Amino acid sequence: MSHSSKGAIYMAAAANLLIAVAKFGGAAITGSAAMMSEGIHSLVDTGNQGLLLLGLRLSVREPDERHPLGYGKETYFWSFLVAVMIFGLGAGVSIWEGVDKILHPHALDVHVVATFGGFDVRTYHVVFSILVIAIVLEGAAFRTAYLTFRAQHPDMPLVKAVRSSKDPTVFVILFEDSAALLGLVVACVGIAAAYWLEMPVLDGLASVMIGLILAVTAFMLAVECKGLLIGESANAQSRKMIADMVAAIPGILKVNEIITLHHGPQSLMVCVSVDFEDKVTSPQVEAAVSRLESEIRAAIPEVSKVFIEAQSWTGHQTLLEQARAAEEGEGAEHPG
């Protein structure tokens, strides 16, 4: 994990903590459900950044006997847990708070908080000041996360970059900050409408909409993190580089199979099965294997493990057919 990526997490955590305190203060003086939802949202986000930092810390532990490929997937697990937290706490509580306000509407407080130079500062002045400051702070955090993410994927469309990224920490922050900014806009509109039209039910409706925004965000994050947890291959560019390097090794008759699997953002396992020409001697095979492993590691720094297998094409195909037959047999025994 680069220093800039951690910087994006720290920036988001600091902004969310300050915003959460301010939002809860605004909710206390007005009784706004939307403001309370926003406070809960920011508090959950602050906790989420802590989980991401915990995942990063645990992921850098050295491989051991129980985990010979290392702990890189700690990052994926804690990122997935963040999505669960957003859905369960952020979205769930916001929707519940909004529904309660819709079913039991009460007018938002408009009392005078202070007077300066003959100007009465009322509760809604405080609330909208908090929301504006929150938008500025969230915007700064979003900008940091966006620039960090684009630096990792400079020449790729945003959606494609998210789908191909193997580092969930930055795009989790990016999704969170996007949802936070959208939620703040909804809160501004809902609270303003509730005050202007004297319809407190609109405040509750804004809280429900904030919850739905968080639910959609959580679902999208969960889908992306699920793929990483199950195991994703290297990106297309890295796979092509590996295939080209294998093809360039003299003495290889056919490439049986190339498998790549990420065990963390900076931990990639590469498995290569090749059929060498019959005239190639054992020392030549050993030299070719050493050369190929060295070239792969040099070209793709995140490669942590390389396994190269010398096997005939027919032997490899026979084993694949036997494995498929075994799987079909198990499926027939357990049709459910």
CSV table of C-alpha atoms in Angstrom, one decimal, residues 137-334:
chain,number,residue,atom,x,y,z
A,137,LEU,CA,-14.8,18.7,3.8
A,138,GLU,CA,-16.3,15.7,2.0
A,139,GLY,CA,-15.3,17.3,-1.3
A,140,ALA,CA,-11.7,17.7,-0.2
A,141,ALA,CA,-11.7,14.0,0.9
A,142,PHE,CA,-13.3,12.9,-2.4
A,143,ARG,CA,-10.7,14.9,-4.4
A,144,THR,CA,-7.8,13.2,-2.5
A,145,ALA,CA,-9.3,9.7,-3.0
A,146,TYR,CA,-10.1,10.5,-6.7
A,147,LEU,CA,-6.6,11.7,-7.5
A,148,THR,CA,-5.1,8.8,-5.7
A,149,PHE,CA,-7.2,6.3,-7.6
A,150,ARG,CA,-6.6,8.0,-11.0
A,151,ALA,CA,-2.9,7.9,-10.3
A,152,GLN,CA,-3.1,4.2,-10.0
A,153,HIS,CA,-5.2,3.9,-13.2
A,154,PRO,CA,-4.3,7.0,-15.3
A,155,ASP,CA,-5.3,5.7,-18.8
A,156,MET,CA,-8.5,3.8,-18.0
A,157,PRO,CA,-12.1,4.9,-17.8
A,158,LEU,CA,-13.3,5.2,-14.2
A,159,VAL,CA,-15.9,2.3,-14.2
A,160,LYS,CA,-13.4,0.0,-16.0
A,161,ALA,CA,-10.7,1.0,-13.5
A,162,VAL,CA,-12.9,0.1,-10.5
A,163,ARG,CA,-13.8,-3.3,-12.1
A,164,SER,CA,-10.1,-4.1,-12.8
A,165,SER,CA,-8.6,-2.7,-9.6
A,166,LYS,CA,-7.1,-5.2,-7.2
A,167,ASP,CA,-6.7,-2.7,-4.4
A,168,PRO,CA,-10.2,-2.1,-2.8
A,169,THR,CA,-9.1,0.4,-0.2
A,170,VAL,CA,-9.0,3.4,-2.4
A,171,PHE,CA,-12.2,2.7,-4.4
A,172,VAL,CA,-14.0,2.0,-1.2
A,173,ILE,CA,-13.1,5.5,0.0
A,174,LEU,CA,-14.1,6.8,-3.4
A,175,PHE,CA,-17.5,5.2,-3.2
A,176,GLU,CA,-18.0,6.3,0.4
A,177,ASP,CA,-17.2,9.9,-0.4
A,178,SER,CA,-19.4,9.9,-3.5
A,179,ALA,CA,-22.3,8.6,-1.5
A,180,ALA,CA,-21.6,11.1,1.3
A,181,LEU,CA,-21.7,14.1,-1.1
A,182,LEU,CA,-24.9,12.9,-2.7
A,183,GLY,CA,-26.4,12.3,0.7
A,184,LEU,CA,-25.5,15.8,1.8
A,185,VAL,CA,-27.3,17.3,-1.3
A,186,VAL,CA,-30.4,15.2,-0.5
A,187,ALA,CA,-30.3,16.4,3.1
A,188,CYS,CA,-30.0,20.0,2.1
A,189,VAL,CA,-33.0,19.7,-0.3
A,190,GLY,CA,-35.1,17.7,2.2
A,191,ILE,CA,-34.5,19.9,5.2
A,192,ALA,CA,-34.9,23.1,3.2
A,193,ALA,CA,-38.2,21.8,1.8
A,194,ALA,CA,-39.4,20.7,5.2
A,195,TYR,CA,-38.7,24.2,6.6
A,196,TRP,CA,-40.1,26.1,3.5
A,197,LEU,CA,-43.2,24.1,3.0
A,198,GLU,CA,-43.7,23.4,6.7
A,199,MET,CA,-43.9,19.7,5.8
A,200,PRO,CA,-41.7,17.7,8.3
A,201,VAL,CA,-42.5,14.5,6.4
A,202,LEU,CA,-40.1,15.7,3.7
A,203,ASP,CA,-37.3,15.5,6.2
A,204,GLY,CA,-38.2,11.9,6.9
A,205,LEU,CA,-38.3,11.2,3.1
A,206,ALA,CA,-34.8,12.7,2.7
A,207,SER,CA,-33.6,10.3,5.4
A,208,VAL,CA,-35.1,7.4,3.6
A,209,MET,CA,-33.4,8.5,0.3
A,210,ILE,CA,-30.1,8.8,2.1
A,211,GLY,CA,-30.5,5.2,3.3
A,212,LEU,CA,-31.3,4.0,-0.2
A,213,ILE,CA,-28.2,5.8,-1.5
A,214,LEU,CA,-26.1,4.0,1.1
A,215,ALA,CA,-27.7,0.6,0.3
A,216,VAL,CA,-26.9,0.9,-3.4
A,217,THR,CA,-23.3,2.0,-2.6
A,218,ALA,CA,-22.9,-1.0,-0.2
A,219,PHE,CA,-24.3,-3.4,-2.8
A,220,MET,CA,-21.8,-2.2,-5.4
A,221,LEU,CA,-18.9,-2.4,-3.0
A,222,ALA,CA,-19.9,-5.8,-1.9
A,223,VAL,CA,-20.0,-7.1,-5.5
A,224,GLU,CA,-16.5,-5.8,-6.2
A,225,CYS,CA,-15.0,-7.1,-2.9
A,226,LYS,CA,-16.7,-10.5,-3.4
A,227,GLY,CA,-14.9,-11.0,-6.6
A,228,LEU,CA,-11.6,-10.2,-5.0
A,229,LEU,CA,-12.3,-12.5,-2.0
A,230,ILE,CA,-13.2,-15.4,-4.3
A,231,GLY,CA,-10.0,-14.8,-6.3
A,232,GLU,CA,-9.4,-12.7,-9.4
A,233,SER,CA,-6.8,-13.1,-12.0
A,234,ALA,CA,-4.2,-10.5,-13.0
A,235,ASN,CA,-5.3,-7.7,-15.3
A,236,ALA,CA,-5.3,-8.2,-19.0
A,237,GLN,CA,-2.1,-6.4,-19.5
A,238,SER,CA,-0.2,-8.5,-17.0
A,239,ARG,CA,-1.7,-11.7,-18.4
A,240,LYS,CA,-0.5,-10.8,-21.9
A,241,MET,CA,3.0,-9.9,-20.7
A,242,ILE,CA,3.3,-13.3,-19.0
A,243,ALA,CA,2.0,-15.1,-22.1
A,244,ASP,CA,4.5,-13.3,-24.3
A,245,MET,CA,7.4,-14.1,-22.0
A,246,VAL,CA,6.4,-17.8,-21.9
A,247,ALA,CA,6.1,-17.8,-25.7
A,248,ALA,CA,9.6,-16.2,-26.1
A,249,ILE,CA,11.4,-19.0,-24.1
A,250,PRO,CA,13.2,-21.3,-26.6
A,251,GLY,CA,12.5,-25.0,-26.5
A,252,ILE,CA,8.8,-24.7,-25.5
A,253,LEU,CA,6.6,-26.7,-27.8
A,254,LYS,CA,3.2,-25.6,-26.4
A,255,VAL,CA,1.7,-23.7,-23.5
A,256,ASN,CA,-0.7,-25.9,-21.6
A,257,GLU,CA,-2.1,-23.4,-19.2
A,258,ILE,CA,-1.4,-20.0,-17.5
A,259,ILE,CA,-3.2,-19.2,-14.3
A,260,THR,CA,-2.8,-16.0,-12.3
A,261,LEU,CA,-4.5,-15.3,-8.9
A,262,HIS,CA,-4.4,-12.3,-6.6
A,263,HIS,CA,-3.9,-13.0,-2.9
A,264,GLY,CA,-3.8,-9.3,-2.2
A,265,PRO,CA,-3.3,-6.0,-4.0
A,266,GLN,CA,0.5,-6.6,-4.0
A,267,SER,CA,0.5,-10.4,-4.0
A,268,LEU,CA,0.1,-12.2,-7.3
A,269,MET,CA,0.6,-15.9,-7.8
A,270,VAL,CA,1.5,-17.2,-11.3
A,271,CYS,CA,1.2,-20.8,-12.3
A,272,VAL,CA,2.5,-21.9,-15.8
A,273,SER,CA,2.3,-25.4,-17.4
A,274,VAL,CA,4.3,-25.9,-20.5
A,275,ASP,CA,5.2,-28.7,-22.9
A,276,PHE,CA,8.9,-28.7,-23.7
A,277,GLU,CA,10.3,-30.1,-27.0
A,278,ASP,CA,11.6,-33.7,-26.6
A,279,LYS,CA,15.1,-32.7,-27.6
A,280,VAL,CA,15.4,-30.3,-24.7
A,281,THR,CA,17.7,-31.6,-21.9
A,282,SER,CA,17.0,-31.4,-18.2
A,283,PRO,CA,19.7,-28.7,-17.6
A,284,GLN,CA,18.1,-26.7,-20.4
A,285,VAL,CA,14.6,-27.1,-18.8
A,286,GLU,CA,16.0,-25.9,-15.5
A,287,ALA,CA,17.6,-22.9,-17.1
A,288,ALA,CA,14.5,-22.0,-19.0
A,289,VAL,CA,12.4,-22.2,-15.8
A,290,SER,CA,14.8,-20.0,-13.9
A,291,ARG,CA,14.9,-17.5,-16.7
A,292,LEU,CA,11.1,-17.4,-17.0
A,293,GLU,CA,10.6,-16.9,-13.3
A,294,SER,CA,13.2,-14.1,-13.2
A,295,GLU,CA,11.6,-12.3,-16.2
A,296,ILE,CA,8.1,-12.5,-14.7
A,297,ARG,CA,9.2,-11.2,-11.4
A,298,ALA,CA,11.2,-8.3,-13.0
A,299,ALA,CA,8.3,-7.3,-15.3
A,300,ILE,CA,5.5,-7.5,-12.7
A,301,PRO,CA,6.6,-6.4,-9.3
A,302,GLU,CA,3.5,-7.6,-7.4
A,303,VAL,CA,4.3,-11.2,-8.3
A,304,SER,CA,5.0,-13.1,-5.0
A,305,LYS,CA,4.9,-16.7,-6.2
A,306,VAL,CA,5.8,-18.4,-9.5
A,307,PHE,CA,5.1,-22.1,-10.1
A,308,ILE,CA,6.3,-23.5,-13.5
A,309,GLU,CA,5.4,-27.1,-14.5
A,310,ALA,CA,6.9,-29.1,-17.3
A,311,GLN,CA,4.3,-31.5,-18.6
A,312,SER,CA,3.3,-32.9,-22.0
A,313,TRP,CA,0.2,-31.5,-23.7
A,314,THR,CA,-1.5,-34.8,-23.9
A,315,GLY,CA,-0.7,-35.6,-20.3
A,316,HIS,CA,-2.1,-32.2,-19.2
A,317,GLN,CA,-5.3,-32.7,-21.2
A,318,THR,CA,-5.8,-36.2,-19.8
A,319,LEU,CA,-5.6,-34.8,-16.2
A,320,LEU,CA,-8.1,-32.1,-17.1
A,321,GLU,CA,-10.5,-34.6,-18.5
A,322,GLN,CA,-10.1,-36.8,-15.4
A,323,ALA,CA,-10.8,-33.8,-13.1
A,324,ARG,CA,-13.9,-32.8,-15.1
A,325,ALA,CA,-15.2,-36.4,-15.0
A,326,ALA,CA,-14.7,-36.5,-11.2
A,327,GLU,CA,-16.6,-33.3,-10.8
A,328,GLU,CA,-19.4,-34.5,-13.0
A,329,GLY,CA,-19.5,-37.8,-10.9
A,330,GLU,CA,-19.8,-35.8,-7.7
A,331,GLY,CA,-22.5,-33.7,-9.2
A,332,ALA,CA,-24.5,-36.8,-10.1
A,333,GLU,CA,-24.1,-38.2,-6.6
A,334,HIS,CA,-25.3,-34.9,-5.0
